[in-house]
Coordinates of C-alpha atoms and ligand atoms in Angstrom, one line a residue:
X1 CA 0.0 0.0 0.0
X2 CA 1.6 3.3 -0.9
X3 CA 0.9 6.6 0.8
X4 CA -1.9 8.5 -1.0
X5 CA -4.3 11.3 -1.0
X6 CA -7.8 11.1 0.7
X7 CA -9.7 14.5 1.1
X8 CA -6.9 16.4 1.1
X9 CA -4.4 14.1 3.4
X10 CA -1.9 12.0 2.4
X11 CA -2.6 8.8 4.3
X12 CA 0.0 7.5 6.6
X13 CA 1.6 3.9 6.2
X14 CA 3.2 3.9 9.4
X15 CA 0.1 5.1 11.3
X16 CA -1.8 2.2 9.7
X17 CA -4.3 5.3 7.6
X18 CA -7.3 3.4 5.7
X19 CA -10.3 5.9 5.9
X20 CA -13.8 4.4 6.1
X21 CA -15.3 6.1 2.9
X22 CA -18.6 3.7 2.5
X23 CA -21.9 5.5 4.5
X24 CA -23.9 2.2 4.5
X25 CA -21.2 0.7 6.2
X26 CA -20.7 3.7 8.8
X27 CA -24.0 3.6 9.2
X28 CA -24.0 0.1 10.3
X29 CA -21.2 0.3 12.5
X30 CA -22.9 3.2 14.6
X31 CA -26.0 1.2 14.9
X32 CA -24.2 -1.6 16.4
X33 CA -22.7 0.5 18.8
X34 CA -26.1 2.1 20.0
X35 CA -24.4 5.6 21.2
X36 CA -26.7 7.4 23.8
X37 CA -26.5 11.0 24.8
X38 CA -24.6 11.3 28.4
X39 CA -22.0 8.5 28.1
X40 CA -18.7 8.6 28.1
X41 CA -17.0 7.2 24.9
X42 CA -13.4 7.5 23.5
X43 CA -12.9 6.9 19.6
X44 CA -9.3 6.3 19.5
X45 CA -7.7 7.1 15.9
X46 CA -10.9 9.5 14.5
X47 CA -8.9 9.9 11.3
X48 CA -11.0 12.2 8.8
X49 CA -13.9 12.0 11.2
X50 CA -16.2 9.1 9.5
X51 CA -17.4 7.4 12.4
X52 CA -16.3 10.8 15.1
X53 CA -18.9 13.0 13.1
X54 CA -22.0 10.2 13.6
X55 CA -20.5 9.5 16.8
X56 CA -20.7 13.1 18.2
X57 CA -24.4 13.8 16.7
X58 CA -25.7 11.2 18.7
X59 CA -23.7 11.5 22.3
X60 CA -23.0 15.5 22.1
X61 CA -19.7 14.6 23.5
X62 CA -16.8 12.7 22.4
X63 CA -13.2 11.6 23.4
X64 CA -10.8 10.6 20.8
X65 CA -7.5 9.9 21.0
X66 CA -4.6 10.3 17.8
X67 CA -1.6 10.3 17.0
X68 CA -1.2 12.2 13.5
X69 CA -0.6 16.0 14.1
X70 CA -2.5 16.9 10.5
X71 CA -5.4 15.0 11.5
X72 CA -5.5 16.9 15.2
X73 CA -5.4 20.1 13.7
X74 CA -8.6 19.5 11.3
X75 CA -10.3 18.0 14.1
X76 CA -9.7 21.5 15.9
X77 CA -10.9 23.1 13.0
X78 CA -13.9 21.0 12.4
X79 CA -15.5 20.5 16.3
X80 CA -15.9 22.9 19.1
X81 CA -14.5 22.0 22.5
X82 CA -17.8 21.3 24.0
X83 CA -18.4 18.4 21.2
X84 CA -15.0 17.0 21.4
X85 CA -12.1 16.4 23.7
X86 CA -8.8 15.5 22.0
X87 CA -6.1 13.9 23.2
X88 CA -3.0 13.7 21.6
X89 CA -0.6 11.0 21.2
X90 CA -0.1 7.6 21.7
X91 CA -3.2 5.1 22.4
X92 CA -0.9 2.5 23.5
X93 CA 0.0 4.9 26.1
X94 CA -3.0 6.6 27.0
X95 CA -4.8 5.8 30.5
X96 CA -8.3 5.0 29.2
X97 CA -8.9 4.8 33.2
X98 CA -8.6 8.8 33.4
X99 CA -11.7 9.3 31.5
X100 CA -13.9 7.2 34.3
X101 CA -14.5 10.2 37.1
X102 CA -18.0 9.2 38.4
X103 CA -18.1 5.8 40.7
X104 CA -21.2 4.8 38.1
X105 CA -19.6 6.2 35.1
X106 CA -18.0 2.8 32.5
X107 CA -16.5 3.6 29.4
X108 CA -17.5 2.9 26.0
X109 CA -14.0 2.2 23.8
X110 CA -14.8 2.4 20.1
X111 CA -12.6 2.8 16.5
X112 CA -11.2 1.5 13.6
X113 CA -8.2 0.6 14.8
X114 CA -4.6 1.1 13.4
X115 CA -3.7 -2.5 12.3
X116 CA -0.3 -2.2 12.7
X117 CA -1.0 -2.2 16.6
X118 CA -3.8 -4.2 16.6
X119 CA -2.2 -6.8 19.2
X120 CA -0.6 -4.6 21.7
X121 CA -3.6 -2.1 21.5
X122 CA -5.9 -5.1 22.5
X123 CA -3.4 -5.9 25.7
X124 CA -3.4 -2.5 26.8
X125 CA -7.2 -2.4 26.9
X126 CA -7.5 -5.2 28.3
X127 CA -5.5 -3.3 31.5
X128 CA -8.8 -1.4 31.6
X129 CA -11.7 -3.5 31.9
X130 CA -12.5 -2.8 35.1
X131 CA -13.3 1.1 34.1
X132 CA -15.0 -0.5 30.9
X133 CA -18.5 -1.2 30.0
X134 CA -18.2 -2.0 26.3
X135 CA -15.0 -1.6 23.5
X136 CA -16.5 -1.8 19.9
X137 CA -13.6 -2.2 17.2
X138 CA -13.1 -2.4 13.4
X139 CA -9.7 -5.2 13.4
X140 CA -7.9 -6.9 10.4
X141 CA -10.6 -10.4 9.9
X142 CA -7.7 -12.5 10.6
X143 CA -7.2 -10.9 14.0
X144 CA -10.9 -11.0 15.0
X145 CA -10.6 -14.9 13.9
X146 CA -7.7 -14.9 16.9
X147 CA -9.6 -13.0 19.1
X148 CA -13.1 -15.1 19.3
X149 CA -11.4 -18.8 18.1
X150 CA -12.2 -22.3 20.3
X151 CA -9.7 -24.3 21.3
X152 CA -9.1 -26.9 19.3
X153 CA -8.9 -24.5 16.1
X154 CA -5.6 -23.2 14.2
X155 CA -6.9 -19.8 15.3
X156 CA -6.6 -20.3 19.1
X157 CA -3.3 -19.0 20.7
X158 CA -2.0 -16.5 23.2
X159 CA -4.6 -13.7 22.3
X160 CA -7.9 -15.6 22.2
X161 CA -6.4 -17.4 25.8
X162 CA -5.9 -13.6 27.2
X163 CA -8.9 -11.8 25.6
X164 CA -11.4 -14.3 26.3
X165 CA -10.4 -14.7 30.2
X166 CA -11.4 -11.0 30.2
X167 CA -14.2 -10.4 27.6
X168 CA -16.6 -11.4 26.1
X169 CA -16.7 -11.4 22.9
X170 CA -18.9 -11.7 19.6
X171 CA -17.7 -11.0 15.9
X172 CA -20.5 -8.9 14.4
X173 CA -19.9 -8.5 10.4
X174 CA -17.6 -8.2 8.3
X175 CA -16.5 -5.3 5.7
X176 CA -14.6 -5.4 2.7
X177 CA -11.6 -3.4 1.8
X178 CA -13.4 -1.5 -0.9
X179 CA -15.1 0.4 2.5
X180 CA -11.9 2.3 2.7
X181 CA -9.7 4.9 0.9
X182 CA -7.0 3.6 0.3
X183 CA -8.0 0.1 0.2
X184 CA -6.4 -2.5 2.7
X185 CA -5.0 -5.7 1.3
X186 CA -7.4 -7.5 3.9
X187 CA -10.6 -8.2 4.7
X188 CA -11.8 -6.8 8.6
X189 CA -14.2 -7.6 10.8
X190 CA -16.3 -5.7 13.6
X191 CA -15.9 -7.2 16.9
X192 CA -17.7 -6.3 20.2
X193 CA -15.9 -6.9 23.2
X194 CA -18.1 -7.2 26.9
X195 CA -16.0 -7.6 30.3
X196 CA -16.5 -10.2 32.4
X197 CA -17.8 -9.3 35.9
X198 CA -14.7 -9.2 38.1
X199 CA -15.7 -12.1 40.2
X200 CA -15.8 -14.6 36.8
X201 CA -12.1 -14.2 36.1
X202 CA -11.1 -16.6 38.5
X203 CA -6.9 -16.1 38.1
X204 CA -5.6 -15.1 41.9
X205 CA -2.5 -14.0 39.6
X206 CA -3.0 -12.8 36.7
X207 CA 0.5 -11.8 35.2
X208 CA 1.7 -15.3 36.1
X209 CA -1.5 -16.6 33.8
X210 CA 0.1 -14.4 31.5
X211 CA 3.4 -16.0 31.7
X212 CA 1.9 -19.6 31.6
X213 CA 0.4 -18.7 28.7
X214 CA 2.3 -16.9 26.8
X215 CA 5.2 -20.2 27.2
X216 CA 2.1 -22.8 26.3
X217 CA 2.3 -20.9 23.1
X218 CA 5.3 -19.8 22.5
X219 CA 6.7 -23.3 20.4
X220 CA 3.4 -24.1 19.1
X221 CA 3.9 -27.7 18.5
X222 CA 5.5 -28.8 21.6
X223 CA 3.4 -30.3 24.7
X224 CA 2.8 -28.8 27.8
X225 CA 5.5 -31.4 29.2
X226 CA 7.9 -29.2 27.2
X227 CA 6.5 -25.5 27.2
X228 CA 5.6 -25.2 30.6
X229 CA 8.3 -27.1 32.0
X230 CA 9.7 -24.1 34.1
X231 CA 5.8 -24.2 35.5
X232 CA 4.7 -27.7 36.0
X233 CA 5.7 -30.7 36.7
X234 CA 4.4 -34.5 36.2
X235 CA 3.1 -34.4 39.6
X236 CA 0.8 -31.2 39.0
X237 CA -0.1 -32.2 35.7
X238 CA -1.8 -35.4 37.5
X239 CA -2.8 -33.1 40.2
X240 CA -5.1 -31.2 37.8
X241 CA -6.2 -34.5 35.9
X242 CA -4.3 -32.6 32.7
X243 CA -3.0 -34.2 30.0
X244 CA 1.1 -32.9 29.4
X245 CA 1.0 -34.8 26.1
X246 CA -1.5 -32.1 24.8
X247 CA -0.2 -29.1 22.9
X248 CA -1.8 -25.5 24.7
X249 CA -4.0 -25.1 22.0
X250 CA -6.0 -28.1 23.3
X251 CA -6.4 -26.5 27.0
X252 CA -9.7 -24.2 27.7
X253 CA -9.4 -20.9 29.3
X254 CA -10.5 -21.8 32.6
X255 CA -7.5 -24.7 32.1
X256 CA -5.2 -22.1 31.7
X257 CA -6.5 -20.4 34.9
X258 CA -6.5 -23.7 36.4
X259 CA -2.3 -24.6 35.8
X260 CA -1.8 -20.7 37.2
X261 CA -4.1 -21.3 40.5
X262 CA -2.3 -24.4 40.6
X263 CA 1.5 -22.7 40.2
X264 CA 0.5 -20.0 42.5
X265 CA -0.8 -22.1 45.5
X266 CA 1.9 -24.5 45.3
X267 CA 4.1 -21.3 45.1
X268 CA 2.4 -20.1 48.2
X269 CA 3.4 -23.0 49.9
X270 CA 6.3 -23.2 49.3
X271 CA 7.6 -19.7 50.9
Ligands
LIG1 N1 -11.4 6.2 12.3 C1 -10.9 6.6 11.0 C2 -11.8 5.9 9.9 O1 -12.5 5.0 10.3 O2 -11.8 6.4 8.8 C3 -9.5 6.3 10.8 C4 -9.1 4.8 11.0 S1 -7.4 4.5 10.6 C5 -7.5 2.7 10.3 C6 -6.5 4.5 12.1 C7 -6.4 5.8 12.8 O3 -5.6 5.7 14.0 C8 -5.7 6.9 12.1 O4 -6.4 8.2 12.2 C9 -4.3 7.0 12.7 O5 -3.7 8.3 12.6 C10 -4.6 6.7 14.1 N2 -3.5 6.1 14.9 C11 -2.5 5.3 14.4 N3 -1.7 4.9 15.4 C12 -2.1 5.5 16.5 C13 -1.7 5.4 17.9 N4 -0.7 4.7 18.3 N5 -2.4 6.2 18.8 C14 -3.5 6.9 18.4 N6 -4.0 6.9 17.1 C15 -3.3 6.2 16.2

């Protein structure tokens, strides 16, 4: 894909730039997210304003968050500070959590999201479910496959694992690349993504889950024998009536938080 002109901006490569340009598609996409007057939503990457403008008829109010300099400066020019607050920079860095100031207030995360960060933008989100009541997001198909896939399925690694403890999660349509100027290679996919109530999750720690998983997946047609060898041993593989001959992509969720309650109590005991 090579840089090129849309309304007057050169889209950016390295800022992952497709602009939604088809209204029945818009369209649909704001119906799907339902936005009410009063609540507090962040777009993050508002680009040329296809879904901000919708967005911001409907709730009065808007937060987005972007990167792009240009962009900011028409979004200045386009929207009055009472219709939208921008924040400039980084959405990997950005503490979503700051938005939430009421006790009653939950946050509504929506936007076509950069591809190119598609992964590590999902982890950091995921940091925030707690201040979250719903994220709605436009993601590369193939990523949304990830996100939503059983176990069992080629799909089904490290993401879907990490996601899915957190969210739920429902793949809503699909949209093709002719929706955007300029046009991606790929197909995407809208994807809506619910937390879990807190007392669901189940992990009493959750970065060592991380770790569990992240080793289950890293060498992807190993066993659990071999990947989580620094973790478990034959012994706690029998404890939890688990199967080390399996490769990770075999193991549920709740299996995952399973081996981690498993490593932590034992862990516990041991100190
Ligand atoms: N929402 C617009 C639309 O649907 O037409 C633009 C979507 S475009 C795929 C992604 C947007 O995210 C661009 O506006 C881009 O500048 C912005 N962006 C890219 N990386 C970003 C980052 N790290 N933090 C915030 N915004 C970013």
């Amino acid at each position: 894909m090579q840089d090129r002109e849309t309304d007057g901006h050169r889209a950016r490569k390295r800022f992952g730039q497709n602009f939604l340009s088809d209204p029945n598609i818009i369209r649909r996409i704001i119906d799907a997210i339902r936005p009410q007057p009063g609540e507090v939503m962040v777009e993050i990457g508002p680009g040329l304003g296809a879904m901000t403008a919708p967005l911001i008829e409907r709730l009065r109010h808007l937060h987005v968050v972007e990167i792009d300099r240009d962009l900011i400066a028409r979004l200045r020019e386009t929207y009055t500070p009472e219709q939208i607050t921008i924040h400039e920079g980084d959405a990997l860095k950005f503490d979503f959590g700051s938005l939430v100031t009421g006790r009653d207030q939950a946050l509504r995360i929506v936007g076509n999201l950069p591809y190119n960060i598609s992964t590590p933008i999902l982890f950091h989100l995921a940091d925030y479910a707690d201040a979250v009541k719903d994220m709605t997001f436009m993601l590369q198909k193939e990523v949304v496959m990830r996100m939503v896939a059983d176990p069992g399925t080629e799909e089904y690694g490290r993401l879907s694992v990490m996601l899915q403890y957190r969210f739920r999660m429902g793949r809503m349509f699909d949209v093709p690349p002719g929706a955007f100027r300029p046009a991606p290679k790929v197909m995407s996919s809208i994807v809506r993504m619910m937390p879990l109530p807190a007392e669901q999750l189940g992990a009493a720690d959750e970065a060592l889950l991380g770790r569990i998983v992240t080793a289950a997946f890293g060498q992807r047609r190993k066993t659990l024998k071999n990947t989580l060898r620094d973790f478990m041993a034959d012994a706690d593989f029998a404890a939890l009536g688990l199967d080390s001959g399996l490769r990770g992509e075999r193991l549920a969720v709740a299996d995952f938080v399973a081996i981690a309650n498993h490593c932590a109590a034992r862990g516990l005991s041991e100190s």
